[in-house]
Short mmCIF file of C-alpha atoms and ligand atoms in Angstrom, two decimals:
data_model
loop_
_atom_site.label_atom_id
_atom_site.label_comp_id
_atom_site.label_asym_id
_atom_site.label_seq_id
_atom_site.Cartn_x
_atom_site.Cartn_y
_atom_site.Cartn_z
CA UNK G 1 119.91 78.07 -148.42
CA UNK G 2 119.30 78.04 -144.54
CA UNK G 3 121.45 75.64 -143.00
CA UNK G 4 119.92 73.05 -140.44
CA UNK G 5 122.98 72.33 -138.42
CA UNK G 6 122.12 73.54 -134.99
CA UNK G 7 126.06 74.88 -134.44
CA UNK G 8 125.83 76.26 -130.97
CA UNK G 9 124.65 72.62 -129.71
CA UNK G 10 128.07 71.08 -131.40
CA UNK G 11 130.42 74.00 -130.11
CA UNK G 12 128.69 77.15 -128.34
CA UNK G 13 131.84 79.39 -128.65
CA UNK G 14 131.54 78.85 -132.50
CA UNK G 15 128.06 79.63 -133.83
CA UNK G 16 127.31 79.36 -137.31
CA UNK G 17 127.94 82.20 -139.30
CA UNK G 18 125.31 83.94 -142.38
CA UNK G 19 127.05 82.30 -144.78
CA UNK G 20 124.83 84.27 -147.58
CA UNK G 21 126.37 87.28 -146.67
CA UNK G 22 129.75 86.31 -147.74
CA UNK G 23 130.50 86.88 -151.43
CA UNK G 24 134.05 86.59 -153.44
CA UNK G 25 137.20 84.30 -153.60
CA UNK G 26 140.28 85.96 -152.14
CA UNK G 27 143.76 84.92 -153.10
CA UNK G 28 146.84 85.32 -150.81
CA UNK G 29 149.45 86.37 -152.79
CA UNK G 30 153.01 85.98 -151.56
CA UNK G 31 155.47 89.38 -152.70
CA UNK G 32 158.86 89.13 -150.83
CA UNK G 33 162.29 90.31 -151.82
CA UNK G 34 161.89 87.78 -154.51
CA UNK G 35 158.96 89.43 -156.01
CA UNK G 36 155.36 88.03 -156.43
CA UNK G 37 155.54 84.01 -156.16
CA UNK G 38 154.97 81.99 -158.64
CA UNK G 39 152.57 79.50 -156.48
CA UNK G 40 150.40 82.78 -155.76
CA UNK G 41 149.62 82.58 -159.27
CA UNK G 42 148.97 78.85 -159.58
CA UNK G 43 146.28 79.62 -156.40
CA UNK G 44 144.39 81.83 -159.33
CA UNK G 45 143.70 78.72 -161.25
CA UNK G 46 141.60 77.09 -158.63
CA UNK G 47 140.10 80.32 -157.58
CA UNK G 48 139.08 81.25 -161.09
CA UNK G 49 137.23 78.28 -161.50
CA UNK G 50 135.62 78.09 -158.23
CA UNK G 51 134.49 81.62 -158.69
CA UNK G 52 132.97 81.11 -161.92
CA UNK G 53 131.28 78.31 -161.07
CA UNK G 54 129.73 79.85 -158.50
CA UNK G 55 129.08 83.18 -159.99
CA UNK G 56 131.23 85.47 -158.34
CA UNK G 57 134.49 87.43 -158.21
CA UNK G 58 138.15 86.53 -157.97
CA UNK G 59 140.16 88.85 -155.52
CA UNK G 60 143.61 89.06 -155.48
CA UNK G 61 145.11 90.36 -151.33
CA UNK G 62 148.56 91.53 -151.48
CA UNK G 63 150.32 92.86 -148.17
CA UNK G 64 153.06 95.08 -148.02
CA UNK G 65 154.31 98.65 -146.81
CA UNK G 66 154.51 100.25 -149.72
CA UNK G 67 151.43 100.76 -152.28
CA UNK G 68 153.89 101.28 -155.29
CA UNK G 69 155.82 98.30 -154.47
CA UNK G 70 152.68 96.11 -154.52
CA UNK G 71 150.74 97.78 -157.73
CA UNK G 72 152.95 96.19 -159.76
CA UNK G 73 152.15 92.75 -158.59
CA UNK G 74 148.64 92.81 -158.33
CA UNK G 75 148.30 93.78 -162.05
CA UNK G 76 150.24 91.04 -162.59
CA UNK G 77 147.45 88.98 -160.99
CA UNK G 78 144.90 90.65 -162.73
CA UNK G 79 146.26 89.53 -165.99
CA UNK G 80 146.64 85.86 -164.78
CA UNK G 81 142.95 85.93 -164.22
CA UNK G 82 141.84 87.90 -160.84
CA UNK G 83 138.68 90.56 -161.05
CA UNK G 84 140.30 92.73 -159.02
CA UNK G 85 143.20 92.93 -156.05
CA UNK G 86 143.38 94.32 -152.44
CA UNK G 87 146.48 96.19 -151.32
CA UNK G 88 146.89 96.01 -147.17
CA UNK G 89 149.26 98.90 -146.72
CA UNK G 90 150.71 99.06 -143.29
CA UNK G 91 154.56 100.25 -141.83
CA UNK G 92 154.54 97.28 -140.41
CA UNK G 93 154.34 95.07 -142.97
CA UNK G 94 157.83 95.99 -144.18
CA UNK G 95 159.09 92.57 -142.37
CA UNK G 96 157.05 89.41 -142.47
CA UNK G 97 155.72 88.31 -139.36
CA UNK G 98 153.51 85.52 -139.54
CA UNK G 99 151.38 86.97 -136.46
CA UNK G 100 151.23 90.31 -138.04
CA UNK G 101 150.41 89.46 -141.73
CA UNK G 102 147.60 86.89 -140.25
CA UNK G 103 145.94 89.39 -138.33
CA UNK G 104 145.90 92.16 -140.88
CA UNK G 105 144.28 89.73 -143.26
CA UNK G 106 141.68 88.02 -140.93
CA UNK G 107 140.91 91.80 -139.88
CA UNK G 108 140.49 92.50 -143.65
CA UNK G 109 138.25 89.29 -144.14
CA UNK G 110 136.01 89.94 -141.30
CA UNK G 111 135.22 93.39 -142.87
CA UNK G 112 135.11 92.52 -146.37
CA UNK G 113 133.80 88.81 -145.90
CA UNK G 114 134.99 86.71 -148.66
CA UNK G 115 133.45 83.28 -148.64
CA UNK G 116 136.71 81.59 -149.85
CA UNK G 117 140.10 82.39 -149.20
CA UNK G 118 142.55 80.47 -150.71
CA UNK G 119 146.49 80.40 -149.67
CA UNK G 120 149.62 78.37 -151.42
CA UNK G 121 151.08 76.26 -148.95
CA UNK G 122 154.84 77.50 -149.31
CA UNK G 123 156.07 78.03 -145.87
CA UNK G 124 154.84 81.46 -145.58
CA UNK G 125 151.40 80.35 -146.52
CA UNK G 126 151.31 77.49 -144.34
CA UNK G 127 151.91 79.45 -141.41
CA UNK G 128 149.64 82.78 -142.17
CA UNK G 129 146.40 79.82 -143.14
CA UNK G 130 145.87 78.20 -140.13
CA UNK G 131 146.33 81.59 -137.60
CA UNK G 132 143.62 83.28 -139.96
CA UNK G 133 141.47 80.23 -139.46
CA UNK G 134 141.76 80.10 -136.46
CA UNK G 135 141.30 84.07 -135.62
CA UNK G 136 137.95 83.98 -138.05
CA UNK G 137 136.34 81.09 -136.28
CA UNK G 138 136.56 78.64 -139.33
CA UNK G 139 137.80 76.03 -140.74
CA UNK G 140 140.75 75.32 -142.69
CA UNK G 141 142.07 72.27 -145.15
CA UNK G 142 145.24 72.07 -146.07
CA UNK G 143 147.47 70.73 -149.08
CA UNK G 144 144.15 70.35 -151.57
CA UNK G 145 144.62 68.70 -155.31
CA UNK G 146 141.56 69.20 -156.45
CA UNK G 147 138.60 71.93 -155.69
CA UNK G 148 134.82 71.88 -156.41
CA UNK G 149 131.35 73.27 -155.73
CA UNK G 150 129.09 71.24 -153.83
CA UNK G 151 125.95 71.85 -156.60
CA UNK G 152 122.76 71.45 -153.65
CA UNK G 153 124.70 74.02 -151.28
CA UNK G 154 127.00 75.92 -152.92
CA UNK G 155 129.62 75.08 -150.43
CA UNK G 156 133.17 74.31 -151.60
CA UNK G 157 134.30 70.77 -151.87
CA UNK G 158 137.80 71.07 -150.75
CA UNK G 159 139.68 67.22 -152.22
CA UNK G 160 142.68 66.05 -150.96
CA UNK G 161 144.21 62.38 -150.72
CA UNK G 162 144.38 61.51 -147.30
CA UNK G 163 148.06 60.20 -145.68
CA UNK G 164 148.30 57.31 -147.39
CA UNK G 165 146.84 58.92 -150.94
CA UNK G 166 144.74 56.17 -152.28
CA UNK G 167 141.38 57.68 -151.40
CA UNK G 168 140.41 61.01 -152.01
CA UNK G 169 138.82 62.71 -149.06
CA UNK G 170 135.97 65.47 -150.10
CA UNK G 171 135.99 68.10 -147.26
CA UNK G 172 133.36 70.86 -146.80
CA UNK G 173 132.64 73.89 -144.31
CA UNK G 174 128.90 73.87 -144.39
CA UNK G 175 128.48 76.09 -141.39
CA UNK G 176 131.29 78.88 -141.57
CA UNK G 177 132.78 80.96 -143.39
CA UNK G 178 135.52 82.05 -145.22
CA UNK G 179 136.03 78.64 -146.24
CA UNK G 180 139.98 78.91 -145.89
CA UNK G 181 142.26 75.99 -148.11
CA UNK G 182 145.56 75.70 -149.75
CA UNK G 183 147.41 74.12 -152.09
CA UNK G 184 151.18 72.71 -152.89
CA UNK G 185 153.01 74.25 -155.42
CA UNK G 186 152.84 72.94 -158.54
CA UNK G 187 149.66 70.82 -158.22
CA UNK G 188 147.71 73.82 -160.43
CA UNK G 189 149.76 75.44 -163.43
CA UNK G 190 148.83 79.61 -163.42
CA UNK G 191 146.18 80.75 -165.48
CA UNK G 192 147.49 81.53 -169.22
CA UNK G 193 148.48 85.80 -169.08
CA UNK G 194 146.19 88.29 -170.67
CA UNK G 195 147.79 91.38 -171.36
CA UNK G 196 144.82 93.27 -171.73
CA UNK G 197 142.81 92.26 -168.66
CA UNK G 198 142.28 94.84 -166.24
CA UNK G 199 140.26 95.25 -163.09
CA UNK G 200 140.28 97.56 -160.14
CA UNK G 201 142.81 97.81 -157.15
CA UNK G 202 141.61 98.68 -153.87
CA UNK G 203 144.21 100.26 -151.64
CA UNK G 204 143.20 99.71 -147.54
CA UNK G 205 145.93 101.13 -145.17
CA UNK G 206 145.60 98.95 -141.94
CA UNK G 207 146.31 100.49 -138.51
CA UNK G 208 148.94 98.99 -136.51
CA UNK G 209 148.64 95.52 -135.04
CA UNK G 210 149.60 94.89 -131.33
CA UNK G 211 151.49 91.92 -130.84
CA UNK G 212 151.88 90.66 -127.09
CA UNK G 213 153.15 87.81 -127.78
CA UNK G 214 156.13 88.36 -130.09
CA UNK G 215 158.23 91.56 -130.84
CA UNK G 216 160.88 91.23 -133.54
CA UNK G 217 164.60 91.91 -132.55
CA UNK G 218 166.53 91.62 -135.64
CA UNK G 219 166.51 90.21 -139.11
CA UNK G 220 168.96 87.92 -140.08
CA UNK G 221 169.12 86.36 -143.06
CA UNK G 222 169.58 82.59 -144.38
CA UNK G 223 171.30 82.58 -147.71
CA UNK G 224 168.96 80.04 -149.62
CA UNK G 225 171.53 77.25 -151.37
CA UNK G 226 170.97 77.07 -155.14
CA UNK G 227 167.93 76.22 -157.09
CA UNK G 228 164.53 76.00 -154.79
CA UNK G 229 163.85 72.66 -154.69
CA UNK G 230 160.70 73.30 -156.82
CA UNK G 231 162.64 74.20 -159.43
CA UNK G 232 165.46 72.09 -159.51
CA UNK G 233 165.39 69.64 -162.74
CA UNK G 234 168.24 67.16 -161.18
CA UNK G 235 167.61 66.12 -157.68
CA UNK G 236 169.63 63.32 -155.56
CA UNK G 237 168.02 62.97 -152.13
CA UNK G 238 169.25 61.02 -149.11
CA UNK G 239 167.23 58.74 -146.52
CA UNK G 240 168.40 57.49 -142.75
CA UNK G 241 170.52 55.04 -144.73
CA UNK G 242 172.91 57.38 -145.97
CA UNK G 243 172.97 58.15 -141.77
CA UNK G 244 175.96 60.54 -142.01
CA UNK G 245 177.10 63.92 -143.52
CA UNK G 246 180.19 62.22 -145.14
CA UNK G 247 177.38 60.23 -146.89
CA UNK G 248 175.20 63.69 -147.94
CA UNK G 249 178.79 64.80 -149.19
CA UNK G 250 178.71 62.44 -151.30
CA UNK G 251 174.94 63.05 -152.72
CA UNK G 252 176.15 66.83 -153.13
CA UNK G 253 179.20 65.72 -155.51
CA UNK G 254 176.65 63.84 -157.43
CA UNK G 255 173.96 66.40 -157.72
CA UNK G 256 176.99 68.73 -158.63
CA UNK G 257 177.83 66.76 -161.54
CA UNK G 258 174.24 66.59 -162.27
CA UNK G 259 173.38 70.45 -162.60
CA UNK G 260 171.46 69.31 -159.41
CA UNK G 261 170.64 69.51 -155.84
CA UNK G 262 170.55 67.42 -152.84
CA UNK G 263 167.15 66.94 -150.98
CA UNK G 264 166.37 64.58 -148.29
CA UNK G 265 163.48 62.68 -146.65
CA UNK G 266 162.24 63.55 -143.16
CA UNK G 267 164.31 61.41 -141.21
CA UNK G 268 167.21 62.71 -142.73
CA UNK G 269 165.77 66.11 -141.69
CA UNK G 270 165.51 65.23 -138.49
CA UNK G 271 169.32 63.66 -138.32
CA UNK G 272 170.55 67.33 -139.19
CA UNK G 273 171.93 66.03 -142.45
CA UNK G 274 169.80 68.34 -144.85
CA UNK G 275 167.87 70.96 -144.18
CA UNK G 276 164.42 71.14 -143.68
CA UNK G 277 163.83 74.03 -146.60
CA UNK G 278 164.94 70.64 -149.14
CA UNK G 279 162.38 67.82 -147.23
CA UNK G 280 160.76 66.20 -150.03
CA UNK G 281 156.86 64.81 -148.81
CA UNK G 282 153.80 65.26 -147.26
CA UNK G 283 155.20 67.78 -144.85
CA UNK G 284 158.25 69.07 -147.25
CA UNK G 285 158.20 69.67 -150.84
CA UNK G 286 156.95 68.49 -154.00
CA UNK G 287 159.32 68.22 -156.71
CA UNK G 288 158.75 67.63 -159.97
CA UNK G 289 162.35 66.91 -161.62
CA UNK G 290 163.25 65.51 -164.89
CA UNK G 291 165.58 62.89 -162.86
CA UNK G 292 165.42 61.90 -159.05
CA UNK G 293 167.48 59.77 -157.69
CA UNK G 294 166.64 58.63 -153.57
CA UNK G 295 169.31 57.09 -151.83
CA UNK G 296 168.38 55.05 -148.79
CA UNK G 297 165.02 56.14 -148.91
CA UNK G 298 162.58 53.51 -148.14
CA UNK G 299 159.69 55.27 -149.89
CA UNK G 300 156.98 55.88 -147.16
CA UNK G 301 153.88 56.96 -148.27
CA UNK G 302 154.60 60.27 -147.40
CA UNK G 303 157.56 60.84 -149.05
CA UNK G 304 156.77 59.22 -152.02
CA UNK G 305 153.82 61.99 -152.48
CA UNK G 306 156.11 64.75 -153.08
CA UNK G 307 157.80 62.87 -156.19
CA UNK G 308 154.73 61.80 -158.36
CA UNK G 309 155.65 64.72 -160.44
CA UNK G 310 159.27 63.28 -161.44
CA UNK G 311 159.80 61.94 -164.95
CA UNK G 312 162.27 59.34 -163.82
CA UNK G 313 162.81 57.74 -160.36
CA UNK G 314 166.27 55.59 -159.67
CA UNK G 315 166.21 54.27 -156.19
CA UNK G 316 169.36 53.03 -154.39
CA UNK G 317 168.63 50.63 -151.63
CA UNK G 318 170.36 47.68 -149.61
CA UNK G 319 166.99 46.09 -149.10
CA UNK G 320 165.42 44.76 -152.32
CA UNK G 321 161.89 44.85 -150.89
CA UNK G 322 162.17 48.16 -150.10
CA UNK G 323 159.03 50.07 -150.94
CA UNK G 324 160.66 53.13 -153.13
CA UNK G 325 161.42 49.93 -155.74
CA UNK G 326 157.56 50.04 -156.39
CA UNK G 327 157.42 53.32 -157.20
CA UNK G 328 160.99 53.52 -159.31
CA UNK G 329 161.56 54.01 -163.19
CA UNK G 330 165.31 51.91 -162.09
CA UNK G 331 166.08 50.10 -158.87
CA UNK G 332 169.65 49.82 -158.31
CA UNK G 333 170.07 47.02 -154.88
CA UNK G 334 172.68 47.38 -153.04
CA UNK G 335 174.98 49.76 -150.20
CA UNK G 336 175.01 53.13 -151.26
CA UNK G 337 178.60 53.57 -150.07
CA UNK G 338 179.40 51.05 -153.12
CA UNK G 339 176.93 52.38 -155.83
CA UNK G 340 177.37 55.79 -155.56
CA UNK G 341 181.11 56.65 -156.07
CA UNK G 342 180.58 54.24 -158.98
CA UNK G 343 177.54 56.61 -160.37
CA UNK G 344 180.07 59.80 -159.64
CA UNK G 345 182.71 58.11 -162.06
CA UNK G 346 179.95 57.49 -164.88
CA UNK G 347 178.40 60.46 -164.79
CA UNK G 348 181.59 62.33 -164.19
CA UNK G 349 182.82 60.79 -168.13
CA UNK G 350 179.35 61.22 -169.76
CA UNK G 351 178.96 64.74 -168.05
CA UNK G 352 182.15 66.37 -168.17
CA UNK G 353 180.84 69.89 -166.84
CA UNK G 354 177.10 69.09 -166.26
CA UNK G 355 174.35 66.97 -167.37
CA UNK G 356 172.08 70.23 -168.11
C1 FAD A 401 152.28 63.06 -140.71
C2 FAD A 401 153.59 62.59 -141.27
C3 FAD A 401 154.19 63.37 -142.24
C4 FAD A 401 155.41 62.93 -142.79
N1 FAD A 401 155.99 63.71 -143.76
C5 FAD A 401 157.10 63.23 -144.38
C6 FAD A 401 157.70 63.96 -145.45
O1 FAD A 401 157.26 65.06 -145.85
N2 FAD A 401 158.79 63.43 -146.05
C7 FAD A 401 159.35 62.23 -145.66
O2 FAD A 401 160.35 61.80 -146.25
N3 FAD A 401 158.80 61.55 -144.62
C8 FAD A 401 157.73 62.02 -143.98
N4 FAD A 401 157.22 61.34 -142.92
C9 FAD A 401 158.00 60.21 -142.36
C10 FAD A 401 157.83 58.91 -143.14
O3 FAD A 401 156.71 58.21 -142.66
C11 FAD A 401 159.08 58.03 -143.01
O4 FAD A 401 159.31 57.80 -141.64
C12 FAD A 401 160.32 58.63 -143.62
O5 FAD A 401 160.08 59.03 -144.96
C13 FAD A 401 161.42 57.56 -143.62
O6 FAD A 401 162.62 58.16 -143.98
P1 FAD A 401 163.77 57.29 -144.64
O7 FAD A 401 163.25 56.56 -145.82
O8 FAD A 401 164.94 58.19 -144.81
O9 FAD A 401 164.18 56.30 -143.45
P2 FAD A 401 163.85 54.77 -143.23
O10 FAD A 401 162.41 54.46 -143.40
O11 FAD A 401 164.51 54.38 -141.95
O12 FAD A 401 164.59 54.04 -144.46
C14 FAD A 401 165.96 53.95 -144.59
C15 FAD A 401 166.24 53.08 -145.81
O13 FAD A 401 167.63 53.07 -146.07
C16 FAD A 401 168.00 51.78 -146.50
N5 FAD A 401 169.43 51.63 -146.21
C17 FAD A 401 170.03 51.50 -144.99
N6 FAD A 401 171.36 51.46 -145.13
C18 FAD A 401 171.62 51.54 -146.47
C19 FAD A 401 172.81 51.53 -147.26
N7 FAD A 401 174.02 51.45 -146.69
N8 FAD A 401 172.68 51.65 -148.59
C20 FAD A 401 171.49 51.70 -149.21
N9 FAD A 401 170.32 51.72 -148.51
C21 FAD A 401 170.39 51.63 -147.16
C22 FAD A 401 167.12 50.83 -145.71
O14 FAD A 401 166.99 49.60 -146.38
C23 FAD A 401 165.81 51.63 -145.66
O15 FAD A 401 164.96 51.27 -146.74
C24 FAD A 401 156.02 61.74 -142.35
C25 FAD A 401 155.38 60.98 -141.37
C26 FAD A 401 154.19 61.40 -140.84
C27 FAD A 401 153.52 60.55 -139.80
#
């Protein structure tokens, strides 16, 4: 259907693009030294329904340097419910650069023209989205719960609660395409495996990407500290009013105990007393354990959105009108400097090795 928004009146260095000619729902998939992620196959359950709905094909986009590294992998997407995967082969792709893989993709896409392109927003994802956005001309919404087709147009209805997450908002790019989106881990499970699905894989070697702007010097790694948050099944995390590392030492003995992990809100991000790889919220994680347990947390709207998942809240707080009461299982009131050693003893006797 022709659209009637006149888009060089509202921005002249954006016209609208034919969105008819863009067919197909591409999924990022994320395959590190960790192998293929597990929220690049959650992204296929959103995609597979979107792309049935609207009568069309599921794509699966892996990038890598080496075609026998990524075969693998996009099979295994195949048989969690893609029609078919790309392969963007290049030397450099060995190392992830978020400039690099962006513009290999949005390269890709503006040959290929997928109407939908759908990313996870892990870290990685969060930072390839908005560059390929942004390099196609488009538009981009992030950190979607829900996805649908807009039945007059045909245009995806990308639905996400806004900050404080008691509306939904229903956002749409009627005008240009891909229509670029992602989702948090864990908000779609993967499509159930079918070992007997197959579908073709297209191999595309991509040319060399300049890069002005950045050149990469060395690779150094960060060891990663335990369970990813994502996973972890015990978590205690700490607010401003635990306010020193002697306090988060404290958390760590507990979540040791536990079988667990410590996590932290953004202010204690931003104090340096976790890092931000275990921010639970809006612009962290979401975690979905079987116990959490925040510590002088006062349970802003946006952190509370990253633990809707958890089976049981505790809060620990001096301030018994603090808001992370209203959205606790247990409230415990009082200092945490007095509550918590006292938690370390119990669970110390009823756990003698861990709670697991
Ligand atoms: C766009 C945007 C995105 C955001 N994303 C996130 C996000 O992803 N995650 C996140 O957490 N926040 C996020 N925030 C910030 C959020 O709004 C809050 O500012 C933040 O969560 C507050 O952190 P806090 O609870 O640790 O600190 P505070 O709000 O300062 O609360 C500290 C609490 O500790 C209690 N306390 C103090 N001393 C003690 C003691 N001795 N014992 C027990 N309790 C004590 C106090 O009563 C208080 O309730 C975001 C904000 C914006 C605008």
């Amino acid at each position: 259907m022709e659209k009637e928004i006149n888009c060089s009146k509202i921005c002249p260095e954006w016209p609208c693009t034919r969105t008819q000619e863009y067919r197909g729902v591409w999924v990022v998939g994320e395959a590190f030294e960790e192998g293929l992620s597990e929220p690049s196959l959650q992204m296929l359950s959103p995609a597979r329904s979107i792309a049935d709905k609207l009568g069309t094909w599921v794509e699966a986009v892996l990038l890598g340097s080496s075609e026998d590294k990524l075969r693998p992998y996009a099979e295994e997407m195949i048989k969690h419910g893609a029609d078919r995967a790309r392969l963007l082969v290049g030397r450099q792709l060995e190392t992830y650069l978020p400039v690099t893989y962006a513009r290999v993709i949005a390269r890709s896409a503006a040959t290929h023209k997928p109407e939908i392109i759908f990313f996870a927003a892990t870290m990685r994802g969060r930072e390839i989205a908005p560059y390929v956005a942004n390099t196609l001309r488009t538009g981009i919404t992030a950190d979607c719960t829900q996805f649908d087709v807009d039945e007059e147009t045909g245009d995806l209805l990308m639905i996400r609660p806004p900050f404080a997450a008691i509306l939904l908002a229903y956002i749409k790019t009627p005008s240009r395409r891909p229509q670029i989106s992602t989702a948090r881990p864990n908000v779609f499970p993967p499509p159930p495996r079918d070992e007997a699905r197959k579908g073709e894989i297209i191999v595309e070697h991509v040319g060399a990407e300049d890069n002005p702007h950045m050149r990469l010097l060395r690779v150094e790694k960060v060891g990663r500290s335990g369970v990813p948050l994502e996973k972890a099944e015990y978590i205690v995390a700490g607010g401003r009013g635990v306010g020193t590392p002697e306090g988060f030492s404290m958390l760590e003995e507990l979540a040791e105990i536990l079988g667990g992990v410590v996590a932290g809100s953004r202010k204690a991000v931003d104090m340096g007393l976790v890092s931000y790889e275990r921010q639970v919220g809006q612009t962290g994680k979401s975690v979905r354990a079987k116990l959490y347990i925040a510590v002088g947390i006062s349970g802003a709207a946006q952190h509370v959105i990253g633990i809707r998942e958890c089976r049981i809240v505790v809060a620990v707080n001096k301030d018994p009108d603090a808001p992370i009461f209203r959205h606790a299982d247990y409230g415990i009131v009082g200092r945490w400097e007095d509550i918590i050693p006292l938690l370390i003893e119990r669970f110390r006797e009823r756990c003698s090795s861990s709670c697991t």
